[in-house]
Coordinates of C-alpha atoms in Angstrom, one line a residue:
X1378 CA 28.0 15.7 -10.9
X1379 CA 28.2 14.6 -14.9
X1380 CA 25.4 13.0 -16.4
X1381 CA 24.7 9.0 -15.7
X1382 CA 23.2 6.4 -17.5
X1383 CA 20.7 5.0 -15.2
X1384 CA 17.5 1.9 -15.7
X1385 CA 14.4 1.9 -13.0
X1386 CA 13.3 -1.4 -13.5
X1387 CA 9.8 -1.6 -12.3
X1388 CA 7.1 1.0 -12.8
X1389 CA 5.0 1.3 -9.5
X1390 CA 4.9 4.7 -7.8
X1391 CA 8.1 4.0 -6.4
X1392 CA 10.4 3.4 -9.4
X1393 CA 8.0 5.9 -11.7
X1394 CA 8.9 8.8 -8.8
X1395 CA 12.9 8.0 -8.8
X1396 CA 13.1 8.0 -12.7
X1397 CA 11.1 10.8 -12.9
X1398 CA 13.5 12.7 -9.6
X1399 CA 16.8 11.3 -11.5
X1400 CA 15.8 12.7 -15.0
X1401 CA 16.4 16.1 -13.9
X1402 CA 20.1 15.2 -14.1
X1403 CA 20.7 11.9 -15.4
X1404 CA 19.4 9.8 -18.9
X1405 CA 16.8 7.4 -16.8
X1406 CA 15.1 4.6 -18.6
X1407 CA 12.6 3.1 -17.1
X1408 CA 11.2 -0.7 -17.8
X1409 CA 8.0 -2.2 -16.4
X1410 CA 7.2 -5.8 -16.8
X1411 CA 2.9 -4.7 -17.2
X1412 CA 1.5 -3.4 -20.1
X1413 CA 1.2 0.0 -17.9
X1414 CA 3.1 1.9 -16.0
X1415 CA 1.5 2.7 -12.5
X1416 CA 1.4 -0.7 -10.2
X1417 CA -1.0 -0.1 -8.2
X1418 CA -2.1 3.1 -9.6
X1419 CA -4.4 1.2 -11.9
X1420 CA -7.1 3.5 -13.4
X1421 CA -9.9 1.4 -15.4
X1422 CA -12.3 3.3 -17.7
X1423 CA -15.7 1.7 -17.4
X1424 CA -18.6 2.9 -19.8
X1425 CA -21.4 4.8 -17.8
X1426 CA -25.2 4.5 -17.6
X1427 CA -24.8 7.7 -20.5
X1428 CA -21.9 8.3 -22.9
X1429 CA -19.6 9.3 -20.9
X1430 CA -16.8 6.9 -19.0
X1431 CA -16.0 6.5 -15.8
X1432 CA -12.4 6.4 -14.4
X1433 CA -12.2 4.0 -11.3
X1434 CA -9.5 3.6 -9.6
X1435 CA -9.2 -0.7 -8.7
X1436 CA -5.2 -0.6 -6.5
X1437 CA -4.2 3.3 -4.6
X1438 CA -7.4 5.1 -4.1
X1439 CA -6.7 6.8 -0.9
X1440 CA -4.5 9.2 0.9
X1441 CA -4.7 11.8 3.6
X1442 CA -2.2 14.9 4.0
X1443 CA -1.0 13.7 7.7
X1444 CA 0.3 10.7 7.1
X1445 CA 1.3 10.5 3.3
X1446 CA 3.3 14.4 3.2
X1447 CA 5.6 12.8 0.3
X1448 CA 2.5 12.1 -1.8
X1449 CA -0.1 15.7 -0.8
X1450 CA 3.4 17.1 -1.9
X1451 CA 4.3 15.6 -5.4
X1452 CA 0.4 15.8 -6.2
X1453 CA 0.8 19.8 -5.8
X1454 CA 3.7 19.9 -7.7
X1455 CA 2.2 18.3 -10.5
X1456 CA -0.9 20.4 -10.3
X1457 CA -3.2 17.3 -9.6
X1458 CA -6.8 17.8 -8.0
X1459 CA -8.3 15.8 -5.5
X1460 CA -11.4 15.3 -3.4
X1461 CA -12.5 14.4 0.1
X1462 CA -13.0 10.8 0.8
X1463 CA -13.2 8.8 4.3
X1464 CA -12.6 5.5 5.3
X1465 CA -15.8 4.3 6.7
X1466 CA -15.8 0.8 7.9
X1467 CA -18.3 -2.0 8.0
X1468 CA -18.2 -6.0 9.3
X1469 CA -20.2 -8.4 8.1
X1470 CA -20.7 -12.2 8.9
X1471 CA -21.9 -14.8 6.9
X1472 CA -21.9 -17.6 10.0
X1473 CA -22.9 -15.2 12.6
X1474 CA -25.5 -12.9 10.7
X1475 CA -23.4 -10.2 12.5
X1476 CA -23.8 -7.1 10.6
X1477 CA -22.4 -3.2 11.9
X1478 CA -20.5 0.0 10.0
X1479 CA -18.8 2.9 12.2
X1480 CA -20.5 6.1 11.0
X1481 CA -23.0 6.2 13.6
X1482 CA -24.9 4.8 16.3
X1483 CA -27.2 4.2 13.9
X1484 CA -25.1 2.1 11.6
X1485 CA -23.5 0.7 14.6
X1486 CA -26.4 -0.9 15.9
X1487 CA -27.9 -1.3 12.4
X1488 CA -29.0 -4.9 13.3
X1489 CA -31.7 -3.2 16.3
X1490 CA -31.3 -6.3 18.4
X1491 CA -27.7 -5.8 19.1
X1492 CA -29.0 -3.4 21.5
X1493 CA -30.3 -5.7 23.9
X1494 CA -26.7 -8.2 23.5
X1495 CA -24.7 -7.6 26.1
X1496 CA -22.1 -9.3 23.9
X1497 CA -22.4 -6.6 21.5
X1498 CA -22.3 -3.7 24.5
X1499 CA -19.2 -5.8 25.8
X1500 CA -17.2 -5.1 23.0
X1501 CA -17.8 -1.4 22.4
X1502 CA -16.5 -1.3 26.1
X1503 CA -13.6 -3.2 24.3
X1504 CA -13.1 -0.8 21.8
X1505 CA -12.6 2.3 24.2
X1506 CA -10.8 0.0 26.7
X1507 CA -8.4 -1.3 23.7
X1508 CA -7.6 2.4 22.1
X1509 CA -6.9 3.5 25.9
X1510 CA -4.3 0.7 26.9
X1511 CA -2.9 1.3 23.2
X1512 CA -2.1 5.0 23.7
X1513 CA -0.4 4.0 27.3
X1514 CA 1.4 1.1 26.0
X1515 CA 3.3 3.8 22.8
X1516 CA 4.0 5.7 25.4
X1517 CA 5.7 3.8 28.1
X1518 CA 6.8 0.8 25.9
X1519 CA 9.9 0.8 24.0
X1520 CA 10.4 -0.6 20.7
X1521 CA 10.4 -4.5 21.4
X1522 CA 9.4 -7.8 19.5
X1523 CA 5.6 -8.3 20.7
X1524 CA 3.7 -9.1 18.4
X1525 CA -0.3 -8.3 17.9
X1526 CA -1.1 -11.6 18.5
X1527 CA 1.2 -11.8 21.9
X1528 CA -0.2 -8.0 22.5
X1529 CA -4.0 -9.0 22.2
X1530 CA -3.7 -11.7 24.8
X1531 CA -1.6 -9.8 27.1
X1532 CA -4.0 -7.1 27.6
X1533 CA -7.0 -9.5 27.9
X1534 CA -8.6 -8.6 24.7
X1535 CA -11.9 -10.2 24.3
X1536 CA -12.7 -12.3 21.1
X1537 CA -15.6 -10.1 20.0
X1538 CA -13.2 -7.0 19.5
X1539 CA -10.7 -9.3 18.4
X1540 CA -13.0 -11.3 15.6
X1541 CA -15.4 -8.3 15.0
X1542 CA -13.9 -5.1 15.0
X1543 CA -9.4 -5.0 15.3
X1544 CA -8.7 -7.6 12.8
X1545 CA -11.2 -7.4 10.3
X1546 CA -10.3 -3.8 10.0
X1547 CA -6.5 -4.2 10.2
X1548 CA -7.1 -7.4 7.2
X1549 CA -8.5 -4.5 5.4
X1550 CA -6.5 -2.4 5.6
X1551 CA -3.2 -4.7 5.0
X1552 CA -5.2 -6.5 2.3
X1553 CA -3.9 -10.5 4.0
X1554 CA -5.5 -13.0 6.5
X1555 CA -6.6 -12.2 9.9
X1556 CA -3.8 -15.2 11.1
X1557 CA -0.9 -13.3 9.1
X1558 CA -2.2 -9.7 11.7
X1559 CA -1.5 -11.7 14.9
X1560 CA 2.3 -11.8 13.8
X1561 CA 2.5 -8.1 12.8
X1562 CA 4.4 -6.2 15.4
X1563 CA 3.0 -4.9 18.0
X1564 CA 4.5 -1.5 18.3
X1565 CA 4.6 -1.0 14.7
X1566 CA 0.8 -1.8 14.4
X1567 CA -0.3 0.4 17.7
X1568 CA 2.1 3.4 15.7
X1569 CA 0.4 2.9 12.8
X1570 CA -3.5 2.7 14.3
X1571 CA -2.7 5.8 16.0
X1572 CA -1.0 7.8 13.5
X1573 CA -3.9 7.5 11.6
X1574 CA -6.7 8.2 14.0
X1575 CA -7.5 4.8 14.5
X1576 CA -7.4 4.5 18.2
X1577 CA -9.0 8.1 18.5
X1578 CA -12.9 8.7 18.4
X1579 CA -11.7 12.5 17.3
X1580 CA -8.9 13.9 15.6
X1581 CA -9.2 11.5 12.4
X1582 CA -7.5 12.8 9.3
X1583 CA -9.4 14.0 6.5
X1584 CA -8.7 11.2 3.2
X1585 CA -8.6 12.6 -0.1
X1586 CA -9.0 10.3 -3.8
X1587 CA -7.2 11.7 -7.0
X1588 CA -9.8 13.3 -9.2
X1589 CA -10.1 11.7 -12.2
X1590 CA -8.4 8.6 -11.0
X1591 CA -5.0 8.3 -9.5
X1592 CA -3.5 7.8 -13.3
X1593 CA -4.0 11.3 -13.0
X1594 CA 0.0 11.9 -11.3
X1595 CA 1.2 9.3 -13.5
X1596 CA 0.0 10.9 -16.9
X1597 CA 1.9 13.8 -15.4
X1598 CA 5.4 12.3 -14.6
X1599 CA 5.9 10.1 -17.6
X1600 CA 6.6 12.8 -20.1
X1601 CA 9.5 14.0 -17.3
X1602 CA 11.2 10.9 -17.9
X1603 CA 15.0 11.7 -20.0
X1604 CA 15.2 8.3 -21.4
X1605 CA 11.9 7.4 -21.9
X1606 CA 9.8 4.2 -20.6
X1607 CA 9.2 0.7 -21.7
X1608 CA 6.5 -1.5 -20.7
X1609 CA 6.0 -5.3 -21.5
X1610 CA 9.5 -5.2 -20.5
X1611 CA 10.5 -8.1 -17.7
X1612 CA 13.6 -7.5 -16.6
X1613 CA 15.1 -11.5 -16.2
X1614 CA 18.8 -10.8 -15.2
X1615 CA 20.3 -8.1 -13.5
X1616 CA 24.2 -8.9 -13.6
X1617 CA 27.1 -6.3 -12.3
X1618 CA 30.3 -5.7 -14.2
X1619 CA 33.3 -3.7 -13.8
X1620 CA 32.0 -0.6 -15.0
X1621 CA 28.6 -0.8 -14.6
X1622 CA 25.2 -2.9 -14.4
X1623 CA 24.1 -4.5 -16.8
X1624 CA 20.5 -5.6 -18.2
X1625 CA 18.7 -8.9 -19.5
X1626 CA 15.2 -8.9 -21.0
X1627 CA 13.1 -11.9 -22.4
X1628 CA 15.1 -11.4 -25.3
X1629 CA 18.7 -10.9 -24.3
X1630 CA 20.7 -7.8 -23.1
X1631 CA 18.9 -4.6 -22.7
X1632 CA 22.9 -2.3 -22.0
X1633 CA 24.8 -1.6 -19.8
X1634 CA 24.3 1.5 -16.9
X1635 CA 26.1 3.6 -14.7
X1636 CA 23.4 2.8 -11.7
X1637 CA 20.4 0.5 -11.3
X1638 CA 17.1 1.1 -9.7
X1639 CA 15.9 -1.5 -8.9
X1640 CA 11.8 -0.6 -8.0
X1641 CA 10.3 -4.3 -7.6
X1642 CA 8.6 -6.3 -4.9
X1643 CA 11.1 -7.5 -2.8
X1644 CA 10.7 -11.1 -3.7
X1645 CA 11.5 -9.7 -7.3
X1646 CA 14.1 -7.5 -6.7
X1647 CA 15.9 -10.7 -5.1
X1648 CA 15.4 -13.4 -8.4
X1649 CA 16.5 -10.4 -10.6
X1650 CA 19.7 -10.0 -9.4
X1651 CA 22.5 -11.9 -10.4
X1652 CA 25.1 -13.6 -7.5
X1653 CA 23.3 -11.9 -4.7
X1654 CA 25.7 -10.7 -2.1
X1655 CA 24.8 -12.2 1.8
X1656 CA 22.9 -9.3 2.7
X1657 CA 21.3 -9.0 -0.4
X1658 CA 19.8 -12.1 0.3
X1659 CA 19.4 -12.1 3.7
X1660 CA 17.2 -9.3 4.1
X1661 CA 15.3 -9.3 0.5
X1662 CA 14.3 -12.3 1.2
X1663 CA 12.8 -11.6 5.0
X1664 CA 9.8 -10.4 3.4
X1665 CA 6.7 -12.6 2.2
X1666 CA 4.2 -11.5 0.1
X1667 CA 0.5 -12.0 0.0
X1668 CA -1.5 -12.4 -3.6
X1669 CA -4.7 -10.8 -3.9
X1670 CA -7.4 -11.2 -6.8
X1671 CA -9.2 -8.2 -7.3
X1672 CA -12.5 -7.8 -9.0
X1673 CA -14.4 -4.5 -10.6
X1674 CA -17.9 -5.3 -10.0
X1675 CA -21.5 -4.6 -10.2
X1676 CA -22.7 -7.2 -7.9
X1677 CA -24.1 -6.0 -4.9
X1678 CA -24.6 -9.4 -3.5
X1679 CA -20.7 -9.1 -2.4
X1680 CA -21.7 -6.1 0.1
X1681 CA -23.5 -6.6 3.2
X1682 CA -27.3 -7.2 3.6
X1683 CA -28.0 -4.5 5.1
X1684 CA -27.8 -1.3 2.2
X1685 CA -27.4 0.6 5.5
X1686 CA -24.0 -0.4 6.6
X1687 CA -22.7 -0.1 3.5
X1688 CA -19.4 1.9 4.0
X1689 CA -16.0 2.3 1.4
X1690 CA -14.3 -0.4 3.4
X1691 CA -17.1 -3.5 3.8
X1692 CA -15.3 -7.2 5.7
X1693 CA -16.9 -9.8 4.7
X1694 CA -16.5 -12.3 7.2
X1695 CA -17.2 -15.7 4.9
X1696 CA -18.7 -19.2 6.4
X1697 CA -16.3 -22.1 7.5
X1698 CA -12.8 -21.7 6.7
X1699 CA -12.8 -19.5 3.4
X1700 CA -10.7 -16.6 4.2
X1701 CA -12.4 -13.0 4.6
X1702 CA -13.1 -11.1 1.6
X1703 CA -13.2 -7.2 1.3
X1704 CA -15.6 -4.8 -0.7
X1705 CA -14.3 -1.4 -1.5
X1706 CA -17.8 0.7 -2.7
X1707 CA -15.8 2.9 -5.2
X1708 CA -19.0 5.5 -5.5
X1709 CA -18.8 6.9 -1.8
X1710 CA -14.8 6.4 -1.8
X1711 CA -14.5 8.1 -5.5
X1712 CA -17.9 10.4 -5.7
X1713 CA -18.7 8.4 -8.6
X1714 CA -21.7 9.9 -10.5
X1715 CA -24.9 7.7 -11.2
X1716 CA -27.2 5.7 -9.8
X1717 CA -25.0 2.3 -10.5
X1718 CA -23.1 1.4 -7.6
X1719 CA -19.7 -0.2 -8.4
X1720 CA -17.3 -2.3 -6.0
X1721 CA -13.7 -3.6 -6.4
X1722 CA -14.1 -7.1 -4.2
X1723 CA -10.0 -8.9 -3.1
X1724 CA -11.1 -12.2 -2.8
X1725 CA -14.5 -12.8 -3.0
X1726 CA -15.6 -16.7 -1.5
X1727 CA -17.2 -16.7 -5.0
X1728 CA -17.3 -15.3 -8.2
X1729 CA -19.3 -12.0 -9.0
X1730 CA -22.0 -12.9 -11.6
X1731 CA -20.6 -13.1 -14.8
X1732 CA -22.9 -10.2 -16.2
X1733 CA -21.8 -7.7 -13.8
X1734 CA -18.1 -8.4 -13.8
X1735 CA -15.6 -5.5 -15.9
X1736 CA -12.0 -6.6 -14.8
X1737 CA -10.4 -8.6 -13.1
X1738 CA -6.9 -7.7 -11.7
X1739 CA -3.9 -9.7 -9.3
X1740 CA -2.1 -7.5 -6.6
X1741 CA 0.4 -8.5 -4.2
X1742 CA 0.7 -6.9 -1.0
X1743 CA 3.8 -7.1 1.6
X1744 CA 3.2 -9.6 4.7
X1745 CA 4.9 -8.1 7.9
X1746 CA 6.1 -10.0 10.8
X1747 CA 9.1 -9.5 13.1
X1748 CA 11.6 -11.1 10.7
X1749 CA 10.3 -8.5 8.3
X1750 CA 10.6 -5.7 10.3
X1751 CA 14.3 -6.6 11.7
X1752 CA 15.3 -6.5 8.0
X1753 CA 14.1 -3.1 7.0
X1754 CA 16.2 -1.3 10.0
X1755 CA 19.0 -3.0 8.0
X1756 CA 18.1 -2.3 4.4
X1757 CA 20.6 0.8 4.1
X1758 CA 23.3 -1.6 4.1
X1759 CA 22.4 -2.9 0.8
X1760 CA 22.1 0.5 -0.9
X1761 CA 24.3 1.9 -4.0
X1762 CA 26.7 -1.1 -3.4
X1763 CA 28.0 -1.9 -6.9
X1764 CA 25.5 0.9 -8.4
X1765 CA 22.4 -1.1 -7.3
X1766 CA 19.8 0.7 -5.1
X1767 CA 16.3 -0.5 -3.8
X1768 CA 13.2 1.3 -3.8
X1769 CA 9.6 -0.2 -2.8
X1770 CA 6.7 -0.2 -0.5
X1771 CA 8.4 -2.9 1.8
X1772 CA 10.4 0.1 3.2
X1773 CA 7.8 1.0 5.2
X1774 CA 3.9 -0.1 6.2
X1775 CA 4.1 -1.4 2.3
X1776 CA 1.9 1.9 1.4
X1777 CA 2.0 4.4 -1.1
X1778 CA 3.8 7.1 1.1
X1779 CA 5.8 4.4 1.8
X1780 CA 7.1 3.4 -1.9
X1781 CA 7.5 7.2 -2.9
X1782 CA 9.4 7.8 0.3
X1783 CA 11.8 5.1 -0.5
X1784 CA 12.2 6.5 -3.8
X1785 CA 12.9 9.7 -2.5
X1786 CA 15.8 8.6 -0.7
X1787 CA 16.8 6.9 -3.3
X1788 CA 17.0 10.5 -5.3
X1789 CA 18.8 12.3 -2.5
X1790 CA 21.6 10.1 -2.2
X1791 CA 22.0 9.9 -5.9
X1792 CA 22.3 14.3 -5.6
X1793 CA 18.6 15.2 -6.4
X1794 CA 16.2 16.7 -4.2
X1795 CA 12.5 16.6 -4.5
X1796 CA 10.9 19.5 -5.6
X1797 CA 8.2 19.6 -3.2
X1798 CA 8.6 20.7 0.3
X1799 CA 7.4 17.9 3.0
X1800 CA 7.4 19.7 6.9
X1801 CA 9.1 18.1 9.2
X1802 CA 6.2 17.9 12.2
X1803 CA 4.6 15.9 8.6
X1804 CA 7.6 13.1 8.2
X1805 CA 6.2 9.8 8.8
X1806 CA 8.7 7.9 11.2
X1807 CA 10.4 5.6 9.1
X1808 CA 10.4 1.8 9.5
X1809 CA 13.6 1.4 7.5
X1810 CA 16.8 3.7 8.2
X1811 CA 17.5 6.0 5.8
X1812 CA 20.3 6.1 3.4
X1813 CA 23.1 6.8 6.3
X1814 CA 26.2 7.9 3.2
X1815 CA 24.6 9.7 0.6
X1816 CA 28.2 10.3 -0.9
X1817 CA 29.3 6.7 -1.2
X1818 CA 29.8 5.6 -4.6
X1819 CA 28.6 7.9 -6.7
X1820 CA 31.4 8.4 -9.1
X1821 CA 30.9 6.9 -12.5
X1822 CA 34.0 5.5 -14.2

């Protein structure tokens, strides 16, 4: 294999880890339309209560080794630390006054009255009866179209585990509305809730945050990059040619290159490219995505009432029909040192107070639904035709693993392995298929 001129264009975690896999052979350039390079990997230095600043982490902040094998491998690699975390879980109500966490008894029946609500007994019953059809229903279903929504009334599911417990925490986790969860799959979500502990009281993983931020890995692969990077760099046009692909910035055109990686949402990817073929269309634009505001934050009015649910992961269940806000408490996910307790709050019914707010950020997340799902079992057809590949989150559960996994694939067919070894009892199961013809098309002219 000779040397190629290839362009990443866009900078997340999944087009950062193919330029930085296809520099070891080829002259990669990568361009990111952000003043940074990291997507969600967003690091923010806030000034301490001392001298000294804080890195906090406001997109990625957690992974655990079971599930995310592609990421607890490149972190080794690149010689980056990490700490425990966990992924505690509260609810909270503004309407109902319902307040609960999941550490304990203690913080489950936090509000002492719940013990006497047979309501609130009835859907702990729920919870064990839910996680026990769930496990029977993975193994004697087949893949099929249900979806959650279809899946909760099937089984009977009662609106207290429904409201209270399942959706809140899967809108959490998904960062989108409780409404857009009923039309996730069904298998797909069950896989995913039980692949990561979810439906199990034992037997969760272990989560882990970056030390030092997540910007930590980046810092690391940038230098690694043959070409080099540009940010502030929106790539407009993305237009193939009889030799090549070639690039259009703000400004005009950017060259011409032996392949293209193309690293965007998939929204993006889709208004970047020139004459879309039929199934470049078809399937980029299956998937919807779902804008999130994001806020670093010393407001503690945006957590739960109760200091003693507090958890990393806090639902705020908001009055009327303002949709659900969520408060990540970055000192217990981070280990954050101090006595001042700081929160990154998506979509908060109202503002934090001006005095305590230190950024403010917008993140979109994938929206899944059966449409979405159909087109990622189909998204190898549109790979390395006329030099253009496809990396990005929306490969998978729109995760981290998920991106760098993509992009990983991406490398191999291309002739580069990663240089991290991922067992195979560790390989998520992939939504998507994976590249099926690693050998097609990849002479340069």
């Amino acid at each position: 294999m000779h040397e190629s001129r290839i362009a990443v264009v866009g900078g997340g975690v999944a087009g950062l880890t193919a330029a930085w896999l296809l520099s070891k052979a080829h002259q990669v350039t990568l361009f990111e339309a952000n003043h940074y390079v990291g997507g969600h990997t967003n690091t923010v230095d806030v000034q301490g209560p001392g001298d000294d600043s804080i890195p906090i982490d406001t997109g990625f902040i957690v992974y655990n080794e079971r599930n995310y094998p592609h990421l607890t491998g490149m972190l080794r690699h690149l010689d980056v630390e990490s700490r425990d975390s966990d992924m505690s879980f509260s609810f909270s109500s503004a309407q109902t006054g319902l307040e609960w966490a999941g550490d304990s008894l203690n913080t489950v029946f936090a509000q002492r009255h719940n013990l006497f609500r047979p309501a609130f007994w009835r859907m702990t019953a729920d919870i064990v009866r839910f996680n026990r059809l769930s496990k029977r229903y993975l193994q004697e279903t087949p893949d099929d179209e249900l979806t959650l929504g279809d899946y909760l009334e099937y089984t009977e599911t009662g609106p207290a585990l429904r409201d209270h417990y399942l959706l809140p925490m899967a809108a959490a986790i998904w960062s989108c509305p409780q409404h857009d969860m009923l039309a996730f799959p069904a298998q797909r979500f069950l896989k995913f809730f039980n692949n990561h502990g979810l439906i199990d009281l034992f037997n969760r993983p272990v989560w882990r945050t970056v030390a030092n931020g997540a910007r930590q890995y980046v810092r690391r692969m940038l230098p690694g990059i043959s070409g080099g990077h540009e940010t502030d760099m929106p790539i407009k046009r993305i237009v193939r040619t009889e030799k090549g692909v070639r690039l259009y910035g703000q400004h005009g055109e950017l060259g011409e290159f032996d392949q293209v990686v193309v690293a965007a949402h998939a929204d993006q990817a889709l208004e970047m490219l020139d004459r879309p073929h039929f199934w470049e269309h078809t399937l980029l634009s299956s998937f919807g995505y779902q804008p999130n505001d994001a806020w670093l934050h010393t407001d503690s009015t945006l957590m739960p009432r109760m200091p003693r649910v507090w958890s990393s992961w806090n639902y705020l269940a908001n009055a009327g029909d303002a949709p659900p806000a969520v408060s990540y408490w970055m000192n217990r996910l981070q280990g954050l040192p101090g006595s001042r307790d700081y929160f990154v709050t998506l979509n908060p019914e109202r503002e934090p107070a001006p005095d305590t707010v230190l950024r403010r950020f917008s993140y979109d997340h994938p929206v899944f639904n059966t449409a979405a799902m159909r087109a990622q079992r189909m998204l190898h057809q549109i790979q390395g035709r006329d030099r253009i590949w496809f990396c990005g989150s929306y490969f998978g559960y729109g995760f981290h693993e998920d991106a760098l996994r993509s992009a990983v694939e991406v490398g191999r067919a291309l002739g580069i392995t990663e240089p991290w070894t991922t067992p195979p009892e560790l390989e998520p199961e992939g939504v998507g298929e994976s590249i099926r013809d690693p050998g097609a098309d990849l002479q340069v002219s």
